[in-house]
Amino acid sequence: MLVLLPPSEGKAAGGSGAPLKAEELSLPGLAPARAAVLEELVELCAADEEKAREVLGLSEGLRGEVAKNAGLRSAVARPAGEIYTGVLYDALGLADLPAGARALADGSLLVFSGLWGAVRMTDRIPSYRCSMGVKLPGLGALGAYWRAPMAEVMPEVAGDGLVLDLRSAAYGSAWKPKGEVAGRTATVRVLHSQVVDGVEKRSVVSHFNKATKGRLVRDLLLAGASPATPAELVTSLRDLGFTVEATAPPKPGRPWSLDVIVTQIH
């Protein structure tokens, strides 16, 4: 099983250790594209703070992120599993997973990134700020920029097993499974169910969507689940207590759609 995750907007900073060694990152086929994004991002942030803040969509309160990006090449690098924070990653709780579940996480989780393309939890990266929605002056919109290099490497990364896609739309734009890979891909939506005046109403949640997805992945890891198909994934999630409604693709070459229904938001 391969699990595709979005990154977090905020990232942990500080710590000690060696700087980035880009040649040691997973998915080496992305190396040239990573180098190009890193070079432009560092140069932009080092040359013009105001322009960089505008390009990156940063508020005045996040001005310090520009200086952080300017120093990426010499900044402390830590495992991506320690860098990414926020609601989804808090619910996932990598740090306190038992050894077997953590090994499974290291082998199956892949985080998409505007700067790196995609990284595994063990890849050592510095804290940075560059979302997939950014449009760099030289390279253009990063979602579109990453499509060609990701199309080259992702079919091999996906292998022949299940692909569980938990990415947001912006990060999903960088790679869309096609053909046979799409047929064994499942995308997940979290819906909040409420009964109002005797009628059930469902709504898409945002903040709690991330928390539910984090708990979902954690529970799969703790259970040592290894579903090979979307149908097996549905069974695994129901066995774990999740309420899941599945929609098979209308025709070959499309992913399955899974709705996880929650009645309590937390």
Tab-separated table of C-alpha atoms in Angstrom:
chain	number	residue	atom	x	y	z
A	1	MET	CA	0.000	0.000	0.000
A	2	LEU	CA	1.193	3.487	-0.904
A	3	VAL	CA	-0.380	6.404	0.994
A	4	LEU	CA	-0.190	9.860	-0.581
A	5	LEU	CA	-0.332	12.753	1.895
A	6	PRO	CA	-0.332	16.533	1.648
A	7	PRO	CA	2.342	18.405	3.624
A	8	SER	CA	1.542	20.805	6.430
A	9	GLU	CA	1.659	24.558	5.937
A	10	GLY	CA	3.563	25.005	9.178
A	11	LYS	CA	6.769	23.071	9.702
A	12	ALA	CA	8.885	22.348	12.736
A	13	ALA	CA	12.058	24.407	12.946
A	14	GLY	CA	15.187	24.193	15.038
A	15	GLY	CA	17.077	21.123	16.105
A	16	SER	CA	20.610	20.158	15.268
A	17	GLY	CA	22.264	18.179	12.547
A	18	ALA	CA	23.757	18.314	9.092
A	19	PRO	CA	22.265	20.368	6.244
A	20	LEU	CA	20.347	18.973	3.286
A	21	LYS	CA	21.994	16.326	1.122
A	22	ALA	CA	19.648	16.393	-1.846
A	23	GLU	CA	21.325	13.416	-3.476
A	24	GLU	CA	20.187	11.210	-0.592
A	25	LEU	CA	16.465	11.940	-0.965
A	26	SER	CA	14.092	9.202	-2.093
A	27	LEU	CA	12.729	9.218	-5.652
A	28	PRO	CA	16.077	10.204	-7.221
A	29	GLY	CA	14.386	10.666	-10.567
A	30	LEU	CA	13.044	13.953	-9.197
A	31	ALA	CA	16.541	15.310	-8.474
A	32	PRO	CA	16.843	17.687	-11.469
A	33	ALA	CA	13.388	19.170	-10.854
A	34	ARG	CA	14.093	19.546	-7.133
A	35	ALA	CA	17.371	21.334	-7.868
A	36	ALA	CA	15.625	23.803	-10.175
A	37	VAL	CA	12.885	24.668	-7.653
A	38	LEU	CA	15.362	24.946	-4.786
A	39	GLU	CA	17.655	27.237	-6.759
A	40	GLU	CA	14.882	29.614	-7.804
A	41	LEU	CA	13.269	29.651	-4.366
A	42	VAL	CA	16.542	30.412	-2.570
A	43	GLU	CA	17.532	33.110	-5.050
A	44	LEU	CA	14.102	34.744	-4.925
A	45	CYS	CA	14.062	34.870	-1.141
A	46	ALA	CA	17.645	36.077	-0.857
A	47	ALA	CA	17.240	38.865	-3.424
A	48	ASP	CA	13.916	40.567	-2.692
A	49	GLU	CA	12.024	39.950	0.523
A	50	GLU	CA	8.876	41.823	-0.516
A	51	LYS	CA	8.623	40.132	-3.903
A	52	ALA	CA	9.253	36.754	-2.303
A	53	ARG	CA	6.539	37.374	0.272
A	54	GLU	CA	4.109	38.261	-2.501
A	55	VAL	CA	5.001	35.222	-4.619
A	56	LEU	CA	4.718	32.867	-1.663
A	57	GLY	CA	1.466	34.422	-0.459
A	58	LEU	CA	2.817	35.169	3.010
A	59	SER	CA	1.261	37.591	5.459
A	60	GLU	CA	3.301	40.210	7.286
A	61	GLY	CA	3.389	37.916	10.297
A	62	LEU	CA	5.099	35.218	8.239
A	63	ARG	CA	7.828	37.490	6.890
A	64	GLY	CA	10.444	35.369	8.671
A	65	GLU	CA	9.661	32.451	6.351
A	66	VAL	CA	11.391	34.323	3.533
A	67	ALA	CA	14.714	34.397	5.395
A	68	LYS	CA	14.239	30.735	6.268
A	69	ASN	CA	13.915	29.874	2.570
A	70	ALA	CA	16.964	31.962	1.686
A	71	GLY	CA	19.063	29.806	4.002
A	72	LEU	CA	17.739	26.393	2.962
A	73	ARG	CA	21.067	25.053	1.699
A	74	SER	CA	22.789	25.498	5.071
A	75	ALA	CA	19.796	24.922	7.371
A	76	VAL	CA	19.508	21.899	9.645
A	77	ALA	CA	17.815	18.970	7.931
A	78	ARG	CA	15.666	16.504	9.861
A	79	PRO	CA	13.489	13.543	8.859
A	80	ALA	CA	10.354	14.711	7.067
A	81	GLY	CA	8.312	12.878	9.681
A	82	GLU	CA	9.616	15.400	12.230
A	83	ILE	CA	9.324	18.445	9.961
A	84	TYR	CA	5.663	18.170	9.008
A	85	THR	CA	3.297	19.227	11.785
A	86	GLY	CA	-0.320	20.293	12.027
A	87	VAL	CA	-3.692	18.597	12.379
A	88	LEU	CA	-3.189	15.583	10.123
A	89	TYR	CA	0.286	14.829	11.455
A	90	ASP	CA	-0.756	15.320	15.071
A	91	ALA	CA	-3.525	12.760	14.562
A	92	LEU	CA	-1.133	10.430	12.738
A	93	GLY	CA	1.277	10.573	15.685
A	94	LEU	CA	4.350	9.104	14.039
A	95	ALA	CA	6.575	9.688	17.059
A	96	ASP	CA	4.723	7.273	19.323
A	97	LEU	CA	3.949	4.512	16.845
A	98	PRO	CA	5.325	1.118	17.903
A	99	ALA	CA	8.297	-0.133	15.897
A	100	GLY	CA	6.352	-2.328	13.497
A	101	ALA	CA	3.821	0.358	12.639
A	102	ARG	CA	6.561	2.972	12.262
A	103	ALA	CA	8.461	0.729	9.842
A	104	LEU	CA	5.266	0.325	7.843
A	105	ALA	CA	4.810	4.115	7.830
A	106	ASP	CA	8.353	4.701	6.619
A	107	GLY	CA	7.803	2.324	3.724
A	108	SER	CA	4.310	3.356	2.698
A	109	LEU	CA	3.791	7.091	3.335
A	110	LEU	CA	4.712	9.628	0.669
A	111	VAL	CA	4.295	13.373	1.278
A	112	PHE	CA	3.807	15.622	-1.751
A	113	SER	CA	5.598	18.972	-1.666
A	114	GLY	CA	5.830	22.109	-3.748
A	115	LEU	CA	9.589	22.193	-3.170
A	116	TRP	CA	10.616	18.532	-3.187
A	117	GLY	CA	7.947	16.956	-5.366
A	118	ALA	CA	7.473	14.094	-2.916
A	119	VAL	CA	9.443	12.724	0.025
A	120	ARG	CA	9.284	9.780	2.382
A	121	MET	CA	9.118	10.188	6.149
A	122	THR	CA	12.774	9.241	6.543
A	123	ASP	CA	14.067	11.796	4.023
A	124	ARG	CA	16.046	14.535	5.764
A	125	ILE	CA	14.846	17.999	4.705
A	126	PRO	CA	15.059	21.499	6.204
A	127	SER	CA	12.006	23.451	7.336
A	128	TYR	CA	10.719	25.480	4.371
A	129	ARG	CA	7.723	27.421	3.058
A	130	CYS	CA	6.611	26.766	-0.515
A	131	SER	CA	3.164	25.388	-1.247
A	132	MET	CA	2.109	23.616	-4.427
A	133	GLY	CA	-0.076	26.628	-5.227
A	134	VAL	CA	2.942	28.932	-5.600
A	135	LYS	CA	3.788	30.321	-9.043
A	136	LEU	CA	7.530	30.981	-9.239
A	137	PRO	CA	8.568	33.684	-11.735
A	138	GLY	CA	10.875	31.391	-13.697
A	139	LEU	CA	9.283	27.950	-13.372
A	140	GLY	CA	5.633	28.913	-13.246
A	141	ALA	CA	2.872	27.225	-11.261
A	142	LEU	CA	4.399	24.388	-9.257
A	143	GLY	CA	1.388	22.090	-9.613
A	144	ALA	CA	1.878	22.140	-13.381
A	145	TYR	CA	5.683	22.130	-13.145
A	146	TRP	CA	5.774	18.852	-11.238
A	147	ARG	CA	3.441	16.925	-13.551
A	148	ALA	CA	6.061	15.764	-16.045
A	149	PRO	CA	8.739	14.619	-13.556
A	150	MET	CA	6.116	13.003	-11.297
A	151	ALA	CA	4.604	11.164	-14.261
A	152	GLU	CA	8.033	9.655	-14.884
A	153	VAL	CA	8.659	8.321	-11.384
A	154	MET	CA	5.287	7.696	-9.756
A	155	PRO	CA	4.126	4.604	-11.677
A	156	GLU	CA	7.199	2.737	-10.433
A	157	VAL	CA	6.765	4.086	-6.891
A	158	ALA	CA	3.132	2.986	-6.910
A	159	GLY	CA	4.192	-0.567	-7.759
A	160	ASP	CA	1.354	-3.032	-8.182
A	161	GLY	CA	-0.545	-2.433	-4.931
A	162	LEU	CA	-3.192	-0.147	-3.532
A	163	VAL	CA	-2.726	3.626	-3.722
A	164	LEU	CA	-4.561	5.512	-0.972
A	165	ASP	CA	-4.754	9.151	-2.036
A	166	LEU	CA	-5.383	11.567	0.844
A	167	ARG	CA	-3.983	14.671	-0.847
A	168	SER	CA	-5.776	17.978	-1.151
A	169	ALA	CA	-6.706	19.228	-4.619
A	170	ALA	CA	-3.638	21.462	-4.962
A	171	TYR	CA	-1.240	18.590	-4.323
A	172	GLY	CA	-3.330	16.154	-6.312
A	173	SER	CA	-2.735	18.333	-9.370
A	174	ALA	CA	0.959	17.374	-9.413
A	175	TRP	CA	0.196	13.731	-10.220
A	176	LYS	CA	-3.048	12.049	-11.200
A	177	PRO	CA	-2.922	8.242	-11.387
A	178	LYS	CA	-3.837	6.977	-14.831
A	179	GLY	CA	-4.753	3.706	-16.437
A	180	GLU	CA	-4.169	0.568	-14.438
A	181	VAL	CA	-2.733	2.507	-11.464
A	182	ALA	CA	-5.877	4.621	-11.254
A	183	GLY	CA	-8.008	1.489	-11.061
A	184	ARG	CA	-6.342	0.508	-7.790
A	185	THR	CA	-6.357	4.024	-6.358
A	186	ALA	CA	-8.841	5.185	-3.714
A	187	THR	CA	-9.479	8.835	-2.912
A	188	VAL	CA	-11.069	9.753	0.423
A	189	ARG	CA	-13.543	12.452	1.381
A	190	VAL	CA	-14.664	13.062	4.972
A	191	LEU	CA	-18.312	14.018	5.481
A	192	HIS	CA	-19.951	15.193	8.694
A	193	SER	CA	-23.430	13.690	9.171
A	194	GLN	CA	-26.038	15.508	11.263
A	195	VAL	CA	-29.716	14.834	11.776
A	196	VAL	CA	-31.699	18.082	11.713
A	197	ASP	CA	-35.472	17.884	12.246
A	198	GLY	CA	-35.358	14.215	11.472
A	199	VAL	CA	-33.462	14.675	8.194
A	200	GLU	CA	-29.837	13.680	7.720
A	201	LYS	CA	-27.629	16.425	6.356
A	202	ARG	CA	-24.043	15.923	5.285
A	203	SER	CA	-21.329	18.510	4.868
A	204	VAL	CA	-17.688	18.500	3.866
A	205	VAL	CA	-15.388	19.333	6.766
A	206	SER	CA	-11.973	20.961	6.480
A	207	HIS	CA	-9.961	21.112	9.704
A	208	PHE	CA	-11.530	17.873	10.916
A	209	ASN	CA	-11.074	16.279	7.528
A	210	LYS	CA	-7.346	16.370	8.192
A	211	ALA	CA	-7.703	14.926	11.696
A	212	THR	CA	-9.888	12.071	10.455
A	213	LYS	CA	-7.445	11.229	7.682
A	214	GLY	CA	-4.577	11.206	10.172
A	215	ARG	CA	-6.456	8.850	12.505
A	216	LEU	CA	-7.454	6.655	9.573
A	217	VAL	CA	-3.834	6.178	8.503
A	218	ARG	CA	-2.684	5.638	12.079
A	219	ASP	CA	-5.301	2.941	12.649
A	220	LEU	CA	-4.325	1.152	9.448
A	221	LEU	CA	-0.666	1.221	10.488
A	222	LEU	CA	-1.373	0.004	14.023
A	223	ALA	CA	-3.469	-2.839	12.643
A	224	GLY	CA	-0.702	-3.818	10.227
A	225	ALA	CA	-3.331	-3.698	7.490
A	226	SER	CA	-2.147	-4.398	3.970
A	227	PRO	CA	-5.159	-4.088	1.661
A	228	ALA	CA	-4.217	-4.727	-1.945
A	229	THR	CA	-7.289	-3.213	-3.602
A	230	PRO	CA	-9.775	-0.420	-2.896
A	231	ALA	CA	-12.417	-3.029	-2.043
A	232	GLU	CA	-10.094	-4.610	0.527
A	233	LEU	CA	-9.377	-1.139	1.923
A	234	VAL	CA	-13.097	-0.581	2.490
A	235	THR	CA	-13.268	-3.858	4.406
A	236	SER	CA	-10.208	-2.954	6.495
A	237	LEU	CA	-11.603	0.468	7.398
A	238	ARG	CA	-14.987	-0.945	8.348
A	239	ASP	CA	-13.260	-3.555	10.504
A	240	LEU	CA	-11.496	-0.672	12.258
A	241	GLY	CA	-14.815	0.997	13.040
A	242	PHE	CA	-15.006	3.587	10.273
A	243	THR	CA	-18.266	4.202	8.430
A	244	VAL	CA	-17.336	4.078	4.759
A	245	GLU	CA	-19.378	4.417	1.594
A	246	ALA	CA	-17.537	3.363	-1.547
A	247	THR	CA	-18.210	4.252	-5.173
A	248	ALA	CA	-16.529	2.113	-7.807
A	249	PRO	CA	-15.278	3.974	-10.878
A	250	PRO	CA	-17.811	4.321	-13.710
A	251	LYS	CA	-15.249	3.018	-16.179
A	252	PRO	CA	-11.714	1.600	-16.194
A	253	GLY	CA	-8.837	3.989	-15.595
A	254	ARG	CA	-10.585	5.988	-12.876
A	255	PRO	CA	-10.021	5.871	-9.093
A	256	TRP	CA	-12.479	4.641	-6.491
A	257	SER	CA	-14.169	7.276	-4.323
A	258	LEU	CA	-14.535	6.625	-0.585
A	259	ASP	CA	-16.661	8.740	1.732
A	260	VAL	CA	-15.820	8.415	5.423
A	261	ILE	CA	-18.853	9.476	7.428
A	262	VAL	CA	-18.356	11.020	10.870
A	263	THR	CA	-21.045	12.070	13.323
A	264	GLN	CA	-18.764	13.776	15.806
A	265	ILE	CA	-16.219	16.420	14.894
A	266	HIS	CA	-13.030	16.311	16.949
